[in-house]
């Protein structure tokens, strides 16, 4: 079969091409500019379907491409990877190709035509460049001098993000009028060929199952891609380098805000954040989710008023909400980006929405549903001035804006940043009326989040988040019993995170104990009020050449139940009257495994002494090891209570005699426990440390045994 194409809509003259010297997207020289990718025959075929710069590709050309003899191996691969189905299960190849062409070439736009194939593969160089997320199109644009990169000019674009295989950068391009325009940022995934994009975006189309947005992650890639489906067609698919997070702002500020207005469109909403509440990304979520969430619960004859108050926010021009943002439910939205200017949409009811920042004025405004999203940045949380500013504004301004204090709702969503932050301020009030939901990255005990309703009211929407990151909305009857929305076991990660345990351990090392405990575990360390101060703990970068007087200190437990303590072994070395923590072992073990681990760690470190506390499990361990091994077991009988023993060794730490490594996988947990003591749930590492330091303090006259590992 032949392959016939027609050049359509060639809208600029060659004169424009010759006089523009664009920076290259690719280079054969080493550096941060990527090399030219190797395009396949199918990649080149897709570019032929795209046509010239600004052309409108035709569905029939795409179907011809899928039928070309030289591409049948690739097409068969697409067919198999999609399990022979786009819409119809187990479709034959011809029906499959027809349905594939339909979802890629059906108009998914509203005011202007938007064809997913053109948007993603070809780009739409109108007044603003739309799409263009296929690496092959950048090759063609460089070859034909349609566009070029902005690599070093921060006055035009300072948003370059180079994390191979994803490249995000600014670019110059020829607009429809022939003038050179700027798009900042734009990007592509270097490793995705045309057939990869067709397969991945079509899989996302099938998995989403309805109009909306999802974050799609391919099996072998470290990045995620944003996929949008609208009008039962593909709208866009592009790589996303946004740092992975738990989407609390998305769910609470972009999704939750629709729920109260669905049953009652006359409600008034207020949203507050510390800065850039209306970022371009949150507006994208707003546009995508509004249609998906609202179509299911509200009819088009209802009209919603919206107010956006941009107080003390850094708002870029790209964040302006178009008139159809809430389409078809809002008659008009007029927006200005000047600081302090309100934008109001006029509708038939009293309902509206306000967005402001912490400290912004709300004089004369009122709300039925108030959401506060991250009232402090991490830097601001370290300032007592900013913390007091946030709590005073919350107490004296925001809560007074509730229209009805009996029925009104306030939601605060934030990660913990300081022991005296707004969350602590609210929870420490004498009469606590807050329902506190805490989701640490790593569960510290078995937990269940239960949804229940105490008083009769309207039906209440419930948001459920699945591991596939889709959003669903259901309605829980007020007479319904309690519903377990989420549960997990001790030590389990949040189930929708892409990070595994190894990645979480690396985060601990990179952030340190303070930041990880606060931002990830929602349990900020007391920076200045603990018994042990952070600055007292000294550091070493590598083991000393001669490790002397190596000692292991065991605090034992013999149960693996959730409520039980850990068995802990800390391994220490004494050099020149300084004490170096070499290793920490911490696990929940039954007695046989505990005994095996004592023998294993002793074989690894060949300690001069092994200290074991003579309590129930330890006493049995001491007796068996003394009788059946040559290990230097020393039985420790503690005196005084735990806190008193701890205070006895504080001077040794305060004087700078105790050294910890700069990095270790166990370091964050150890620091957290010793700096938080006595407020921690577990204190096994503290017990083991205190046992060693007390013993070594009382035995300094012993002669050190020198040996080299």
PDB file of C-alpha atoms in Angstrom, residues 55-165:
ATOM      1  CA  UNK A  55      -0.620  21.980   9.739  1.00  0.00           C
ATOM      2  CA  UNK A  56      -3.726  20.054  10.787  1.00  0.00           C
ATOM      3  CA  UNK A  57      -3.093  16.297  10.585  1.00  0.00           C
ATOM      4  CA  UNK A  58      -5.813  14.149   9.102  1.00  0.00           C
ATOM      5  CA  UNK A  59      -7.215  10.964  10.603  1.00  0.00           C
ATOM      6  CA  UNK A  60      -7.152   9.205   7.249  1.00  0.00           C
ATOM      7  CA  UNK A  61      -3.411   9.807   6.935  1.00  0.00           C
ATOM      8  CA  UNK A  62      -2.963   8.240  10.365  1.00  0.00           C
ATOM      9  CA  UNK A  63      -4.978   5.195   9.320  1.00  0.00           C
ATOM     10  CA  UNK A  64      -2.847   4.917   6.182  1.00  0.00           C
ATOM     11  CA  UNK A  65       0.251   4.978   8.407  1.00  0.00           C
ATOM     12  CA  UNK A  66      -1.152   2.127  10.491  1.00  0.00           C
ATOM     13  CA  UNK A  67      -1.756   0.119   7.312  1.00  0.00           C
ATOM     14  CA  UNK A  68       1.687   0.603   5.716  1.00  0.00           C
ATOM     15  CA  UNK A  69       3.500  -2.682   5.136  1.00  0.00           C
ATOM     16  CA  UNK A  70       6.826  -1.415   6.519  1.00  0.00           C
ATOM     17  CA  UNK A  71       5.164  -0.548   9.850  1.00  0.00           C
ATOM     18  CA  UNK A  72       3.169  -3.724  10.440  1.00  0.00           C
ATOM     19  CA  UNK A  73       5.590  -5.089  13.041  1.00  0.00           C
ATOM     20  CA  UNK A  74       5.268  -1.879  15.067  1.00  0.00           C
ATOM     21  CA  UNK A  75       1.487  -1.791  14.664  1.00  0.00           C
ATOM     22  CA  UNK A  76       1.219  -5.431  15.731  1.00  0.00           C
ATOM     23  CA  UNK A  77       3.290  -4.536  18.797  1.00  0.00           C
ATOM     24  CA  UNK A  78       0.885  -1.707  19.677  1.00  0.00           C
ATOM     25  CA  UNK A  79      -2.038  -4.072  19.155  1.00  0.00           C
ATOM     26  CA  UNK A  80      -0.548  -6.697  21.501  1.00  0.00           C
ATOM     27  CA  UNK A  81       0.558  -4.224  24.200  1.00  0.00           C
ATOM     28  CA  UNK A  82      -2.982  -2.868  24.358  1.00  0.00           C
ATOM     29  CA  UNK A  83      -4.409  -6.398  24.653  1.00  0.00           C
ATOM     30  CA  UNK A  84      -6.247  -6.097  21.331  1.00  0.00           C
ATOM     31  CA  UNK A  85      -8.574  -3.471  22.756  1.00  0.00           C
ATOM     32  CA  UNK A  86      -9.162   0.273  22.577  1.00  0.00           C
ATOM     33  CA  UNK A  87     -12.922   0.248  23.130  1.00  0.00           C
ATOM     34  CA  UNK A  88     -14.121  -3.177  21.966  1.00  0.00           C
ATOM     35  CA  UNK A  89     -12.649  -6.188  23.819  1.00  0.00           C
ATOM     36  CA  UNK A  90     -10.654  -8.622  21.700  1.00  0.00           C
ATOM     37  CA  UNK A  91     -11.171  -6.525  18.570  1.00  0.00           C
ATOM     38  CA  UNK A  92      -9.725  -7.634  15.271  1.00  0.00           C
ATOM     39  CA  UNK A  93      -6.849  -5.548  13.943  1.00  0.00           C
ATOM     40  CA  UNK A  94      -8.922  -3.421  11.572  1.00  0.00           C
ATOM     41  CA  UNK A  95     -11.513  -2.486  14.208  1.00  0.00           C
ATOM     42  CA  UNK A  96      -8.675  -1.830  16.644  1.00  0.00           C
ATOM     43  CA  UNK A  97      -7.020   0.628  14.216  1.00  0.00           C
ATOM     44  CA  UNK A  98     -10.317   2.420  13.582  1.00  0.00           C
ATOM     45  CA  UNK A  99     -10.980   2.876  17.307  1.00  0.00           C
ATOM     46  CA  UNK A 100      -7.397   3.949  17.917  1.00  0.00           C
ATOM     47  CA  UNK A 101      -7.705   6.620  15.252  1.00  0.00           C
ATOM     48  CA  UNK A 102     -11.025   7.811  16.700  1.00  0.00           C
ATOM     49  CA  UNK A 103      -9.777   8.487  20.226  1.00  0.00           C
ATOM     50  CA  UNK A 104      -6.658  10.237  18.900  1.00  0.00           C
ATOM     51  CA  UNK A 105      -8.470  12.383  16.318  1.00  0.00           C
ATOM     52  CA  UNK A 106     -11.811  13.222  17.951  1.00  0.00           C
ATOM     53  CA  UNK A 107     -12.095  16.870  18.988  1.00  0.00           C
ATOM     54  CA  UNK A 108     -11.558  17.034  22.760  1.00  0.00           C
ATOM     55  CA  UNK A 109     -11.603  20.810  23.011  1.00  0.00           C
ATOM     56  CA  UNK A 110     -14.357  23.239  24.004  1.00  0.00           C
ATOM     57  CA  UNK A 111     -14.030  26.698  22.489  1.00  0.00           C
ATOM     58  CA  UNK A 112     -11.335  25.681  19.990  1.00  0.00           C
ATOM     59  CA  UNK A 113     -10.706  22.401  18.269  1.00  0.00           C
ATOM     60  CA  UNK A 114      -8.176  20.266  20.079  1.00  0.00           C
ATOM     61  CA  UNK A 115      -7.071  17.013  18.476  1.00  0.00           C
ATOM     62  CA  UNK A 116      -5.002  14.888  20.829  1.00  0.00           C
ATOM     63  CA  UNK A 117      -2.709  13.624  18.073  1.00  0.00           C
ATOM     64  CA  UNK A 118      -1.911  17.136  16.851  1.00  0.00           C
ATOM     65  CA  UNK A 119      -1.525  18.503  20.378  1.00  0.00           C
ATOM     66  CA  UNK A 120       0.816  15.774  21.640  1.00  0.00           C
ATOM     67  CA  UNK A 121       2.834  14.803  18.572  1.00  0.00           C
ATOM     68  CA  UNK A 122       2.808  17.884  16.364  1.00  0.00           C
ATOM     69  CA  UNK A 123       2.291  20.951  18.519  1.00  0.00           C
ATOM     70  CA  UNK A 124      -0.151  23.804  17.981  1.00  0.00           C
ATOM     71  CA  UNK A 125       1.878  26.966  17.240  1.00  0.00           C
ATOM     72  CA  UNK A 126      -0.883  29.535  17.504  1.00  0.00           C
ATOM     73  CA  UNK A 127      -0.694  32.614  19.756  1.00  0.00           C
ATOM     74  CA  UNK A 128       0.557  30.234  22.442  1.00  0.00           C
ATOM     75  CA  UNK A 129       2.246  26.962  21.605  1.00  0.00           C
ATOM     76  CA  UNK A 130       0.073  24.059  22.673  1.00  0.00           C
ATOM     77  CA  UNK A 131       1.387  20.578  23.277  1.00  0.00           C
ATOM     78  CA  UNK A 132       4.402  19.269  21.331  1.00  0.00           C
ATOM     79  CA  UNK A 133       5.541  16.482  23.652  1.00  0.00           C
ATOM     80  CA  UNK A 134       7.128  14.140  21.081  1.00  0.00           C
ATOM     81  CA  UNK A 135      10.926  14.269  20.832  1.00  0.00           C
ATOM     82  CA  UNK A 136      10.751  13.638  17.095  1.00  0.00           C
ATOM     83  CA  UNK A 137       8.921  16.916  16.487  1.00  0.00           C
ATOM     84  CA  UNK A 138      11.771  18.793  18.169  1.00  0.00           C
ATOM     85  CA  UNK A 139      14.229  17.106  15.791  1.00  0.00           C
ATOM     86  CA  UNK A 140      12.112  18.209  12.839  1.00  0.00           C
ATOM     87  CA  UNK A 141      11.670  21.730  14.249  1.00  0.00           C
ATOM     88  CA  UNK A 142      15.446  22.078  14.560  1.00  0.00           C
ATOM     89  CA  UNK A 143      16.088  20.663  11.094  1.00  0.00           C
ATOM     90  CA  UNK A 144      13.543  22.974   9.436  1.00  0.00           C
ATOM     91  CA  UNK A 145      14.270  25.986  11.722  1.00  0.00           C
ATOM     92  CA  UNK A 146      10.722  26.278  13.060  1.00  0.00           C
ATOM     93  CA  UNK A 147      11.776  26.536  16.702  1.00  0.00           C
ATOM     94  CA  UNK A 148      14.720  26.517  19.068  1.00  0.00           C
ATOM     95  CA  UNK A 149      15.568  26.094  22.740  1.00  0.00           C
ATOM     96  CA  UNK A 150      16.190  28.736  25.390  1.00  0.00           C
ATOM     97  CA  UNK A 151      19.010  27.309  27.465  1.00  0.00           C
ATOM     98  CA  UNK A 152      20.750  30.214  29.170  1.00  0.00           C
ATOM     99  CA  UNK A 153      18.550  33.298  28.885  1.00  0.00           C
ATOM    100  CA  UNK A 154      16.842  33.558  32.294  1.00  0.00           C
ATOM    101  CA  UNK A 155      15.205  36.829  31.304  1.00  0.00           C
ATOM    102  CA  UNK A 156      13.057  34.813  28.884  1.00  0.00           C
ATOM    103  CA  UNK A 157      12.767  31.558  30.817  1.00  0.00           C
ATOM    104  CA  UNK A 158      14.215  30.422  34.136  1.00  0.00           C
ATOM    105  CA  UNK A 159      12.323  27.155  34.352  1.00  0.00           C
ATOM    106  CA  UNK A 160      14.703  24.671  32.725  1.00  0.00           C
ATOM    107  CA  UNK A 161      14.635  21.268  34.416  1.00  0.00           C
ATOM    108  CA  UNK A 162      16.996  18.699  32.964  1.00  0.00           C
ATOM    109  CA  UNK A 163      16.462  15.272  34.482  1.00  0.00           C
ATOM    110  CA  UNK A 164      17.121  12.789  31.691  1.00  0.00           C
ATOM    111  CA  UNK A 165      15.200  11.269  30.066  1.00  0.00           C
TER     112      UNK A 165
END
